[in-house]
mmCIF file of C-alpha atoms in Angstrom:
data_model
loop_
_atom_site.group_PDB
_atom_site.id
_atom_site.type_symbol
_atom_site.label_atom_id
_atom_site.label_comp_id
_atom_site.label_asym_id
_atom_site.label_seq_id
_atom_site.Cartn_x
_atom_site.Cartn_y
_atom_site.Cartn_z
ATOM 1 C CA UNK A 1 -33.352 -185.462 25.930
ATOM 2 C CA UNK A 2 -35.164 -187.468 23.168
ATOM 3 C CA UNK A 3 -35.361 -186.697 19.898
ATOM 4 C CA UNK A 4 -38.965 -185.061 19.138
ATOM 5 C CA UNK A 5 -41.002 -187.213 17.763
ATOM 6 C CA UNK A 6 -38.310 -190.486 17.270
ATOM 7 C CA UNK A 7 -40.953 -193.246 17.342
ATOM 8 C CA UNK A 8 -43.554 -190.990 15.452
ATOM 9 C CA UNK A 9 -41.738 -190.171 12.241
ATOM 10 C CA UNK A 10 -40.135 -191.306 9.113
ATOM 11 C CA UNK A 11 -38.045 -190.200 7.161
ATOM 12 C CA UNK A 12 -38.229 -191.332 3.398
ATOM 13 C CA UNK A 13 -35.611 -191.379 1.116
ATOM 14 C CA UNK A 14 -35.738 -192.389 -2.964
ATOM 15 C CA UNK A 15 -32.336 -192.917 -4.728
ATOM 16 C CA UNK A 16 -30.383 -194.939 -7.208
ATOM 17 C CA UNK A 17 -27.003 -194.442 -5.342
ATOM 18 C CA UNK A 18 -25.187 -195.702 -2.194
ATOM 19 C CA UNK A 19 -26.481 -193.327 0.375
ATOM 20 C CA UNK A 20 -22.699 -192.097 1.722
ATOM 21 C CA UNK A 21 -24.958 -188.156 2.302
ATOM 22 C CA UNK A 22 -26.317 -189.727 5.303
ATOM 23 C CA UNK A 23 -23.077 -189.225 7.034
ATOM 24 C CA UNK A 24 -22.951 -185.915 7.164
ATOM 25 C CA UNK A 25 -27.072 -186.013 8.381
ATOM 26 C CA UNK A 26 -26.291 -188.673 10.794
ATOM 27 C CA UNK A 27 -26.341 -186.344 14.213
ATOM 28 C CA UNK A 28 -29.879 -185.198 12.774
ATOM 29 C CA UNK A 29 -30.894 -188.753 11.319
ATOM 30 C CA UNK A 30 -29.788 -191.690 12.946
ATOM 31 C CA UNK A 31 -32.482 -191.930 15.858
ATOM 32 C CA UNK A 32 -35.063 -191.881 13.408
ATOM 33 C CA UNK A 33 -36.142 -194.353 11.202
ATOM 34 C CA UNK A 34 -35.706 -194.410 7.651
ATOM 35 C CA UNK A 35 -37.591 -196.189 4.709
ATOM 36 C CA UNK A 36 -35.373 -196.382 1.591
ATOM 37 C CA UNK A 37 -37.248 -196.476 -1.720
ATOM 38 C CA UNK A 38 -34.570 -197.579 -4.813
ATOM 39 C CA UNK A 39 -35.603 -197.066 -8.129
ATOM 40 C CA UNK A 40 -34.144 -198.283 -11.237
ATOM 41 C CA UNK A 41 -32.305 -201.245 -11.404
ATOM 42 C CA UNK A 42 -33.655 -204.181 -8.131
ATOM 43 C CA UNK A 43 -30.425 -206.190 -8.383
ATOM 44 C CA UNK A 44 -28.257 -203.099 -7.453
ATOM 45 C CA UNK A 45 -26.974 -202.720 -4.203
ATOM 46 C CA UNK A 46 -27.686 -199.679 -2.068
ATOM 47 C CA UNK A 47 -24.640 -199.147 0.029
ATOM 48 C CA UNK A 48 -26.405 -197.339 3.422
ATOM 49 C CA UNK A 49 -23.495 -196.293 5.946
ATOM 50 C CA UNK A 50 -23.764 -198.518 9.805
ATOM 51 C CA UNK A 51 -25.856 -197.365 11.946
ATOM 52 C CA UNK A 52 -29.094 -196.591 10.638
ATOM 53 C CA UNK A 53 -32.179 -198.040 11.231
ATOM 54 C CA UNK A 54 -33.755 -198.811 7.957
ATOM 55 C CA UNK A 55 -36.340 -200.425 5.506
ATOM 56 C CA UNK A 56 -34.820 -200.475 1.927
ATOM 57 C CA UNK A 57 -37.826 -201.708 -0.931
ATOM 58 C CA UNK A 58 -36.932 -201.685 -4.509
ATOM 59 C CA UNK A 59 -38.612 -202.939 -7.660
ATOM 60 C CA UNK A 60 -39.045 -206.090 -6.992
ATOM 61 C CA UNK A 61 -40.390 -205.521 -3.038
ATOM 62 C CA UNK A 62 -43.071 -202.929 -4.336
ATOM 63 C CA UNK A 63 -44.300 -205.267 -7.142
ATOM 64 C CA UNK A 64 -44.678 -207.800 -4.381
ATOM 65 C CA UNK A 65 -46.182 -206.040 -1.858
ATOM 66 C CA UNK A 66 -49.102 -204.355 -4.151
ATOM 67 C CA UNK A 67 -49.643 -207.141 -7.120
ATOM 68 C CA UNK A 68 -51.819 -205.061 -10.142
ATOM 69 C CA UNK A 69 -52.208 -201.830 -8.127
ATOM 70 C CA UNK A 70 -47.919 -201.435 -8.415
ATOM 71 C CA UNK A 71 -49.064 -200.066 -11.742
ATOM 72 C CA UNK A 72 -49.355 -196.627 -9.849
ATOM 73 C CA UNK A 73 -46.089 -196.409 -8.729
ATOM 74 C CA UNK A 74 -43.766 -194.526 -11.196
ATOM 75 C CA UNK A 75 -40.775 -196.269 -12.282
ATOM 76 C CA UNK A 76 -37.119 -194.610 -12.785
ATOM 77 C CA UNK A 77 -38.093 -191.029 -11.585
ATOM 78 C CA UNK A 78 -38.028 -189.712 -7.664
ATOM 79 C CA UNK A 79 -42.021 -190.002 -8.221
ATOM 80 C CA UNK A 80 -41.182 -193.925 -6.510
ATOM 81 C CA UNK A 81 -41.133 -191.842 -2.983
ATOM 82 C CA UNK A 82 -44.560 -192.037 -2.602
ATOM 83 C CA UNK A 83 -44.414 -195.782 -2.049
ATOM 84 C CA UNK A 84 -42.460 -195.078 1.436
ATOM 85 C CA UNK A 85 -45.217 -192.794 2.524
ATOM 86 C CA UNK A 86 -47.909 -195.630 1.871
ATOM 87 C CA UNK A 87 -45.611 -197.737 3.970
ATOM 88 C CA UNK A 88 -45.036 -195.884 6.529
ATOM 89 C CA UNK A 89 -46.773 -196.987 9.855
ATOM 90 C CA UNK A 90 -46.110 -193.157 11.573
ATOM 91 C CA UNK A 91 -48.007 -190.128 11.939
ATOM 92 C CA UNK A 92 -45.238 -188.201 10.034
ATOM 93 C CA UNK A 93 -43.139 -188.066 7.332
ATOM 94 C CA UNK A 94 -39.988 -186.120 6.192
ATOM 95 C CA UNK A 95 -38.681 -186.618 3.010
ATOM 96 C CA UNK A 96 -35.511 -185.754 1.229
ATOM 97 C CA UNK A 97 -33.018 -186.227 -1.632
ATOM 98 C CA UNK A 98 -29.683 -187.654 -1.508
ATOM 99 C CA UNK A 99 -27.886 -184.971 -3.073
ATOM 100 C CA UNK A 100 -29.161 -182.236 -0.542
ATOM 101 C CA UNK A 101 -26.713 -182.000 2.265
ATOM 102 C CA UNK A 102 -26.912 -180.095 5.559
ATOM 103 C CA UNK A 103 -27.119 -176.130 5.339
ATOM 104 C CA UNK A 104 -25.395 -173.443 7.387
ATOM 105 C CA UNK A 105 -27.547 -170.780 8.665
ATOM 106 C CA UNK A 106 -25.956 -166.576 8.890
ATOM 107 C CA UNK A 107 -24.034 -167.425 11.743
ATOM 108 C CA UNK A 108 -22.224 -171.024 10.396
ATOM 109 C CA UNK A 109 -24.415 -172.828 12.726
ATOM 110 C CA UNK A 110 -25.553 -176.515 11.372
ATOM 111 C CA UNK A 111 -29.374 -176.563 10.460
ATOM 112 C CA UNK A 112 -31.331 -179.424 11.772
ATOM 113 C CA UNK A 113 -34.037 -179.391 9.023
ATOM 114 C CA UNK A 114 -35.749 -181.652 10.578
ATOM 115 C CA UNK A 115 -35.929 -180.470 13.904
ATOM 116 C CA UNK A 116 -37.548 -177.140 12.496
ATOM 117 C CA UNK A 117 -39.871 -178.878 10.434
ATOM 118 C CA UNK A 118 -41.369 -180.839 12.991
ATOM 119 C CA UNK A 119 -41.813 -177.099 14.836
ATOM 120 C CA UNK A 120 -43.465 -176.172 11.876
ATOM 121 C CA UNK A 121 -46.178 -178.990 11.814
ATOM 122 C CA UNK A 122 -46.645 -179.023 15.246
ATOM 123 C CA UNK A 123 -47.875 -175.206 15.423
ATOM 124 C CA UNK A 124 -51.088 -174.149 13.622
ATOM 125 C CA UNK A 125 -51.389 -172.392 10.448
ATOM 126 C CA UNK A 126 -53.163 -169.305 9.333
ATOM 127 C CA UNK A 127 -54.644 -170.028 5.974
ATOM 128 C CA UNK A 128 -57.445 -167.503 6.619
ATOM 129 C CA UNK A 129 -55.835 -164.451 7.341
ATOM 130 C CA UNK A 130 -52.638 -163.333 6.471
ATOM 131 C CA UNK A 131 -49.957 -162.414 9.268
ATOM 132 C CA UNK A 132 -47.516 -159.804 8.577
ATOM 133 C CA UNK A 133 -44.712 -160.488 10.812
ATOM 134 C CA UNK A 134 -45.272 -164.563 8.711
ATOM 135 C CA UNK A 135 -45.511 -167.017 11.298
ATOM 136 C CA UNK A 136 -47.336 -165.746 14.925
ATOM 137 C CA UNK A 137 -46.257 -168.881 16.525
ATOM 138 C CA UNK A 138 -42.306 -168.875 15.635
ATOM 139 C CA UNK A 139 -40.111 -167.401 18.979
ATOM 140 C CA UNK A 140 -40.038 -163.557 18.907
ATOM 141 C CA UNK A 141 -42.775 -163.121 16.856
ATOM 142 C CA UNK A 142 -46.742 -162.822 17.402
ATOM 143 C CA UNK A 143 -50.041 -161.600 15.656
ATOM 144 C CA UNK A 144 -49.970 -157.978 14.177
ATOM 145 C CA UNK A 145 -52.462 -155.275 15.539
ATOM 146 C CA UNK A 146 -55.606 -155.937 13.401
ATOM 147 C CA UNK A 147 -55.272 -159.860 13.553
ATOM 148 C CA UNK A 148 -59.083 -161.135 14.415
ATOM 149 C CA UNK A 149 -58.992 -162.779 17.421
ATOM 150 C CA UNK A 150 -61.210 -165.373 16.380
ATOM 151 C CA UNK A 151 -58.572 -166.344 14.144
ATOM 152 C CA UNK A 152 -56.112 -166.323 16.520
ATOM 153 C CA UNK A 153 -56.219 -170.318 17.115
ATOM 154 C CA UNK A 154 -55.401 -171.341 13.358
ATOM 155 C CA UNK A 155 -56.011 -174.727 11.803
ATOM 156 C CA UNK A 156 -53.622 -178.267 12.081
ATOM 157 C CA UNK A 157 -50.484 -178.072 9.958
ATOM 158 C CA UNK A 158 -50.699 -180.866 7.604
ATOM 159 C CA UNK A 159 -47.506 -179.627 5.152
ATOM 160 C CA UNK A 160 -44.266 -177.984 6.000
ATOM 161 C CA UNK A 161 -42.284 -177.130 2.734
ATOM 162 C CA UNK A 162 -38.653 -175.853 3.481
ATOM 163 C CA UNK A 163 -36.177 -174.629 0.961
ATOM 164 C CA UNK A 164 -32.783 -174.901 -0.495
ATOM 165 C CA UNK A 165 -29.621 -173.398 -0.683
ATOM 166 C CA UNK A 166 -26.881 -173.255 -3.713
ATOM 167 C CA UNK A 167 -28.979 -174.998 -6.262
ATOM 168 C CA UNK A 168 -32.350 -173.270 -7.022
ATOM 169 C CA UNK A 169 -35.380 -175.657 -7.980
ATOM 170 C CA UNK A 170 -35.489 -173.937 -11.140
ATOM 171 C CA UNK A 171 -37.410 -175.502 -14.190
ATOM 172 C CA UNK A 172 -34.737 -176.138 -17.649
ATOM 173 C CA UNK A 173 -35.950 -172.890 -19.135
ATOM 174 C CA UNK A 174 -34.637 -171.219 -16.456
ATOM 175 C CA UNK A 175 -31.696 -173.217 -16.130
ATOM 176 C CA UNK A 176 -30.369 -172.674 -19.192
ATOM 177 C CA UNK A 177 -30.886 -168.586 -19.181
ATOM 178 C CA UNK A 178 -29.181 -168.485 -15.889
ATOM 179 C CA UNK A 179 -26.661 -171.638 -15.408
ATOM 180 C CA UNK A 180 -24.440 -169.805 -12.902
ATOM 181 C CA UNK A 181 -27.467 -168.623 -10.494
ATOM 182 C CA UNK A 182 -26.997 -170.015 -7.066
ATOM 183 C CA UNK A 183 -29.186 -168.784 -4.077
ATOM 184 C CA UNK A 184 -27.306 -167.644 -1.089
ATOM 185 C CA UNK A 185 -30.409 -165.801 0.072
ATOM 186 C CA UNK A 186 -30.971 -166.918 4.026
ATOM 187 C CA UNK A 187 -34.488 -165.784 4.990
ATOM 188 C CA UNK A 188 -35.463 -166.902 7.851
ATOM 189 C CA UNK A 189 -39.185 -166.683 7.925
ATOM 190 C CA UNK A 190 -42.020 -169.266 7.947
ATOM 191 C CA UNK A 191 -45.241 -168.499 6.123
ATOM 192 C CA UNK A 192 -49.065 -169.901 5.531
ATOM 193 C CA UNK A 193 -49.938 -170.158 2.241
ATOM 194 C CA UNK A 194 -52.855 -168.341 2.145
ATOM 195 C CA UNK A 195 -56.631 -170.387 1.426
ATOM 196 C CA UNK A 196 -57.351 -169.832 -2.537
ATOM 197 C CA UNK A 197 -53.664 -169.965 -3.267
ATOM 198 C CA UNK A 198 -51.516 -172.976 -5.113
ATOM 199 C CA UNK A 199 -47.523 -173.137 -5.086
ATOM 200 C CA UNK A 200 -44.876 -175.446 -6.831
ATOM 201 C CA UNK A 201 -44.014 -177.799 -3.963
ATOM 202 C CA UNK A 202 -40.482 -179.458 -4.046
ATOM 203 C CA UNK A 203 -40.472 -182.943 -2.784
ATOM 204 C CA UNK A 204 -36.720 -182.873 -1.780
ATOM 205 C CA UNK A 205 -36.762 -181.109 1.637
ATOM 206 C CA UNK A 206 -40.711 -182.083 2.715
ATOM 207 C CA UNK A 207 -42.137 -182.823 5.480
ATOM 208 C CA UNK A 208 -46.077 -184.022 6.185
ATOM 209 C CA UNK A 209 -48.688 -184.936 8.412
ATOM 210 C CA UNK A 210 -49.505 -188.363 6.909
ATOM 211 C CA UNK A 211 -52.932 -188.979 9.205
ATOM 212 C CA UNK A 212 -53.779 -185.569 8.260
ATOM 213 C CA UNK A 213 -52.772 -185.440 4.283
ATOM 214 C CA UNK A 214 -51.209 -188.387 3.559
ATOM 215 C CA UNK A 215 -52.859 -190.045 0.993
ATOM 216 C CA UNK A 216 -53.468 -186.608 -1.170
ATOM 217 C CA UNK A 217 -49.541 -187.019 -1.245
ATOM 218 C CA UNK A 218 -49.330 -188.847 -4.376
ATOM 219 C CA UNK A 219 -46.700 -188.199 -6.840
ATOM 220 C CA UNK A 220 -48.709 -189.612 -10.281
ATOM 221 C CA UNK A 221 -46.863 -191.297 -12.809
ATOM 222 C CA UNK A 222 -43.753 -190.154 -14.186
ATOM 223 C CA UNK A 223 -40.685 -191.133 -15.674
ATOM 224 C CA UNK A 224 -40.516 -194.646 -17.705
ATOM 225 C CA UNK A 225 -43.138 -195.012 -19.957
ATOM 226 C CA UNK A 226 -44.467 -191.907 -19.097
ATOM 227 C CA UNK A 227 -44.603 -188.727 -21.446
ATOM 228 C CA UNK A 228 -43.716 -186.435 -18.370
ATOM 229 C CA UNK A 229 -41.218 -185.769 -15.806
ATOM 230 C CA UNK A 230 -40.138 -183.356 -12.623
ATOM 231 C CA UNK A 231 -43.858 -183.270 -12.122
ATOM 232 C CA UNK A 232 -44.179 -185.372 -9.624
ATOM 233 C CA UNK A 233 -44.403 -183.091 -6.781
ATOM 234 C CA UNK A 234 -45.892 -180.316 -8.204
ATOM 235 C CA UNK A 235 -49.147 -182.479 -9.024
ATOM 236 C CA UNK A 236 -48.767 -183.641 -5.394
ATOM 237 C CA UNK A 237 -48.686 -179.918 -4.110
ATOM 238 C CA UNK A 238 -51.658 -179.005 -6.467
ATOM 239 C CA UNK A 239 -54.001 -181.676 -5.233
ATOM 240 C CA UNK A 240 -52.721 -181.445 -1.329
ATOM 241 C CA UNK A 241 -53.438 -177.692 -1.316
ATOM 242 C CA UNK A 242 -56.869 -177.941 -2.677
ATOM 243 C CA UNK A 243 -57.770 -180.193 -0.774
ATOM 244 C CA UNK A 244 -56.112 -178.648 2.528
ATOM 245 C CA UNK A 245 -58.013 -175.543 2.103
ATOM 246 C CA UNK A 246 -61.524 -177.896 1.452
ATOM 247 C CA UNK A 247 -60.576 -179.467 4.697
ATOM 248 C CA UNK A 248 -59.234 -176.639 6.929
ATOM 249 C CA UNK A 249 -55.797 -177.361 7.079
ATOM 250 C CA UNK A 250 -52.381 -175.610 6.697
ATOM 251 C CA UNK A 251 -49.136 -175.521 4.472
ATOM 252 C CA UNK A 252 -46.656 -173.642 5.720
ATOM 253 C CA UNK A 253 -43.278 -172.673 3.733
ATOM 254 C CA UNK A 254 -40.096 -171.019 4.576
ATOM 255 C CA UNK A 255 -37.466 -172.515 7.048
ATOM 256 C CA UNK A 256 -36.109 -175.168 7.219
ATOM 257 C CA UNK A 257 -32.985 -174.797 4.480
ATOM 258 C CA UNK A 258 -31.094 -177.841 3.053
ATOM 259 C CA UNK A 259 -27.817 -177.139 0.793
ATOM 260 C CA UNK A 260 -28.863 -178.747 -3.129
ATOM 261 C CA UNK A 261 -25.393 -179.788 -3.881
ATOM 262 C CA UNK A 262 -25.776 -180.845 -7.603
ATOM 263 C CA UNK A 263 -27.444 -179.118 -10.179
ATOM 264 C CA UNK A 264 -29.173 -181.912 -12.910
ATOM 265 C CA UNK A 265 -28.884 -181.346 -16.698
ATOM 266 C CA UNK A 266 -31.111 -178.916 -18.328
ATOM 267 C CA UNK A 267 -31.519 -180.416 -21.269
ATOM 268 C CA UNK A 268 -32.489 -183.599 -19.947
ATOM 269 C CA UNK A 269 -34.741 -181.720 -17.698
ATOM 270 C CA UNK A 270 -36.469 -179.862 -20.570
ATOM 271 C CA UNK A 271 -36.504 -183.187 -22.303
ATOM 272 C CA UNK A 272 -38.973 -184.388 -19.563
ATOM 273 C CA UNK A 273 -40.401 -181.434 -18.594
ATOM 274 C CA UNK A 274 -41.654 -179.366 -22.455
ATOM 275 C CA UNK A 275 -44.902 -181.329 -22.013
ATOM 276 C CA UNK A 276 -45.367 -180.076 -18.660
ATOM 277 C CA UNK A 277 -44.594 -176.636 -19.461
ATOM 278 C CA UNK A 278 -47.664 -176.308 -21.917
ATOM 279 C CA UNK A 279 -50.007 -178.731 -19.745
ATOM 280 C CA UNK A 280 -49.911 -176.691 -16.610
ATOM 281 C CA UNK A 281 -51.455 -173.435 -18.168
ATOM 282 C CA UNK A 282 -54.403 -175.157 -18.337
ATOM 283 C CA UNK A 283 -53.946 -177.558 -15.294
ATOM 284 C CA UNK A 284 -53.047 -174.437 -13.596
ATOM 285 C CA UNK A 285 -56.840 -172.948 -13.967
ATOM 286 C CA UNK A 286 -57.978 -176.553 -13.328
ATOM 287 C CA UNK A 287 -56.778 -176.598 -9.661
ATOM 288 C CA UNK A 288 -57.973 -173.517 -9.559
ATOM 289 C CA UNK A 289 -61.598 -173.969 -10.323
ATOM 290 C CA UNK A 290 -61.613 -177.692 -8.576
ATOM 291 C CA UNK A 291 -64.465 -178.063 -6.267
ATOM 292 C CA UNK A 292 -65.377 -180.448 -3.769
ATOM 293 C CA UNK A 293 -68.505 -180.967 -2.400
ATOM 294 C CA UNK A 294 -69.524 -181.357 1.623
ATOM 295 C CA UNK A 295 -69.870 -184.991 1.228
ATOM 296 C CA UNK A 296 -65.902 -184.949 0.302
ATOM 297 C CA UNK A 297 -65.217 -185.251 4.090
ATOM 298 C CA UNK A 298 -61.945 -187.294 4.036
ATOM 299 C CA UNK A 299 -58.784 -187.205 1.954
ATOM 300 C CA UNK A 300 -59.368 -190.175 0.679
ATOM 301 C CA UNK A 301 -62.821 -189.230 -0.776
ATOM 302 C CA UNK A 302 -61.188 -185.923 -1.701
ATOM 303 C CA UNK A 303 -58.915 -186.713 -3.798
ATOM 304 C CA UNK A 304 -61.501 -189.466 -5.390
ATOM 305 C CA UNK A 305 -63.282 -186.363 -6.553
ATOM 306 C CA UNK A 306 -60.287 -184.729 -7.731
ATOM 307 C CA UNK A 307 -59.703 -187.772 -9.864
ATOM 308 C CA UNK A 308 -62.778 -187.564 -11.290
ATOM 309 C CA UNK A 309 -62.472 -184.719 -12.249
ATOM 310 C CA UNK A 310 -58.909 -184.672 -13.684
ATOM 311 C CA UNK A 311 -60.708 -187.548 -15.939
ATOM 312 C CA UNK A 312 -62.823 -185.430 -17.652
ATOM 313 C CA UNK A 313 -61.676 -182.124 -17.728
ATOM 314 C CA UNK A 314 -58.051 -183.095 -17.943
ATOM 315 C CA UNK A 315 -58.480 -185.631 -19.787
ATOM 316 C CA UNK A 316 -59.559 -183.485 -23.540
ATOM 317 C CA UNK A 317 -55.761 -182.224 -23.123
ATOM 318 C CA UNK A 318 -53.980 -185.349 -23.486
ATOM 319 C CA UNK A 319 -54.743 -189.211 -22.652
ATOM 320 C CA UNK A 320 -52.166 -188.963 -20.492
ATOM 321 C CA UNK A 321 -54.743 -187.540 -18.200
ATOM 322 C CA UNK A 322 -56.950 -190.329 -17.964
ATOM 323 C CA UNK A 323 -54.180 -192.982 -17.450
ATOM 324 C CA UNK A 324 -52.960 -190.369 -14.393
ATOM 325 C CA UNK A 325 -56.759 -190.124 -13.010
ATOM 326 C CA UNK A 326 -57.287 -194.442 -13.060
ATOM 327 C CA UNK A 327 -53.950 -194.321 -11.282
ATOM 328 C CA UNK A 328 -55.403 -191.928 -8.494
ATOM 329 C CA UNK A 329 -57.851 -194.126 -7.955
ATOM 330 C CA UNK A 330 -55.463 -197.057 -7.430
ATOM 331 C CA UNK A 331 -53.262 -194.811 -5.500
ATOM 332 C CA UNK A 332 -56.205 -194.974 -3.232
ATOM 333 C CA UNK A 333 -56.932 -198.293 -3.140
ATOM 334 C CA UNK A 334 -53.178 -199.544 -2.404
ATOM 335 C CA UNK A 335 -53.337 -197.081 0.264
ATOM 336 C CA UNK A 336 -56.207 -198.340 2.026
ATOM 337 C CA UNK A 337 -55.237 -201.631 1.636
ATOM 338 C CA UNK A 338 -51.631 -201.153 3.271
ATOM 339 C CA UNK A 339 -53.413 -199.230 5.838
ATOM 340 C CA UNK A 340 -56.128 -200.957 7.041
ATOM 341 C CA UNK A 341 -56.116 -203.769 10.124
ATOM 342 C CA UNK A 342 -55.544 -205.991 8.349
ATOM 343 C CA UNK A 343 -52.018 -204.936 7.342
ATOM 344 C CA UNK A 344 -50.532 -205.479 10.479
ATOM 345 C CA UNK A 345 -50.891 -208.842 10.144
ATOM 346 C CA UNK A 346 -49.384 -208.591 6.395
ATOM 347 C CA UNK A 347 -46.597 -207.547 8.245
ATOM 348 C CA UNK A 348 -46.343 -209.818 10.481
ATOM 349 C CA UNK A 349 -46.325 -212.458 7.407
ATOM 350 C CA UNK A 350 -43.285 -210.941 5.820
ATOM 351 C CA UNK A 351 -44.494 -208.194 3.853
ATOM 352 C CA UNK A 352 -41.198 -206.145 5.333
ATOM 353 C CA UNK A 353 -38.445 -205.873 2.979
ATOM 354 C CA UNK A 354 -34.455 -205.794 3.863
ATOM 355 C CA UNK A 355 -33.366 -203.451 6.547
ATOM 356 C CA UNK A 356 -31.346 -202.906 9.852
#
């Protein structure tokens, strides 16, 4: 049998290392194909095992293929993902890091992460109305007595957020109060977030919808030059979930678990995160209050909107703020630009990088 969804999915990966974690994904992987974003230094070669079917763009390749509007594309930081989702050509994306490695579940059994994931965005989601037993569409489970049946259909997926074993995503406060803490907690459960709600989303065991929420899934500007860092997905999850619940469409989180192998330093963590720790009480309440008129009836326009407003509400915190709302906007524009007609034909005129 196929692989679900093999011609329909990508699966992006960021790094600065030869990719030698693919071996132990490559039962899971290797029909699929993968678009390798390298950050830091272009002249370094990524080592990426036989066998895989690949794009790899670095530095150099994203400069080329966007001119000016590169400028949105964060430099030395995992933020550089984002750049494989505007490249992608499929209707979905899974992304991960390279030191997350494949997960057992209670019973020592392998988990294909991305085989659940893709479960997860191709059932509905129940934003509205929240289902006891979690998930009413997962085997043995359904709607509790009391569920509307009006409800009962749910909205399209656009986000499924999985998890991680051994390392926690813990910020470097909490790192350094608890430097031993490993999770070895196997739930297996798949939720909606409920409408109204935010969350923290991790970008290292993702997968998306990209016709659906794509190009909401920016991950600003961190890292070099930048006065913030391990922000990059959060900011994506903030904007995504607003504009998911102004659109009618789900985030789900729960299953699928990956095994975090290597927990980063704290201190350089806190180095790149103390900014970020004060900033989001107030960009916190931001989200929060962000509204979006009927007239915001796309993503793209959406998160427009949300731009705008991250300009000048955002933007009496820091000027950071204002640089990060221009770069929305190009965000927007490189995306429409690599995704219109016309950039087939780009393509076709050797706009692909190296790859097998």
């Amino acid at each position: 049998m196929a692989p679900l969804l093999k011609d329909e999915l990508d699966i992006v990966i960021p790094t600065i290392r030869n990719l030698d974690f693919l071996e132990m994904w490559r039962p899971f992987f290797q029909p699929y194909h993968l678009i390798i974003v390298q950050d830091g230094d272009p002249t370094r070669t990524v080592m990426v095992p036989e066998g895989f079917d690949y794009e790899l763009y670095n530095r150099n390749d994203i400069n080329r293929i966007l001119g000016p509007k590169a400028s949105c594309i964060s430099f030395k930081d995992s933020a550089c993902r984002c750049f494989g989702y505007m490249v992608s050509k499929k209707k979905y994306v899974y992304t991960i890091d390279d030191d997350c490695f494949v997960a057992k579940d209670p019973t020592g059994k392998d988990i294909d992460a991305l085989a659940k994931h893709i479960q997860n965005l191709l059932c509905p989601s129940t934003p509205l109305f929240f289902n006891t037993l979690y998930d009413p569409y997962q085997e043995g489970a359904d709607f509790v007595r009391g569920y509307p049946f009006s409800l009962r259909e749910g909205v399209p997926t656009a986000v499924s957020h999985g998890l991680w074993l051994n390392i926690p995503d813990y910020d470097a406060p909490t790192q350094l109060v608890k430097p031993r803490e490993r999770n070895g907690r196997y739930v297996d459960a798949v939720m909606t977030i409920p409408k109204g709600s935010l969350f923290p989303m991790c970008g290292m065991n993702l997968a998306f919808d990209r016709e659906l929420i794509g190009p909401a899934m920016y991950f600003g500007l961190m890292g070099d030059g930048q006065p913030i860092g391990r922000y990059d997905d959060m900011w994506a999850g903030w904007c995504v979930k607003v504009i998911c619940d102004h659109l009618g469409l789900g985030v789900k989180t729960g299953l699928p678990y990956i095994w975090h192998s290597k927990a980063s330093n704290p201190f350089v963590n806190l180095k790149k995160e103390y900014k970020g720790i004060f900033w989001q009480e107030d960009i916190i309440p931001f989200f929060q209050a962000a509204k979006l008129t009927k007239e915001c009836d796309t993503v793209q326009k959406c998160y427009i909107s949300l731009s705008q407003q991250v300009k000048e509400k955002l933007g009496k915190i820091d000027p950071y703020f204002v640089k990060l709302a221009d770069a929305m906007v190009t965000w927007i524009e490189a995306w429409d630009m690599l995704n219109s007609k016309d950039s087939k034909e780009a393509d076709a005129n050797g706009s692909k990088p190296k790859g097998k």
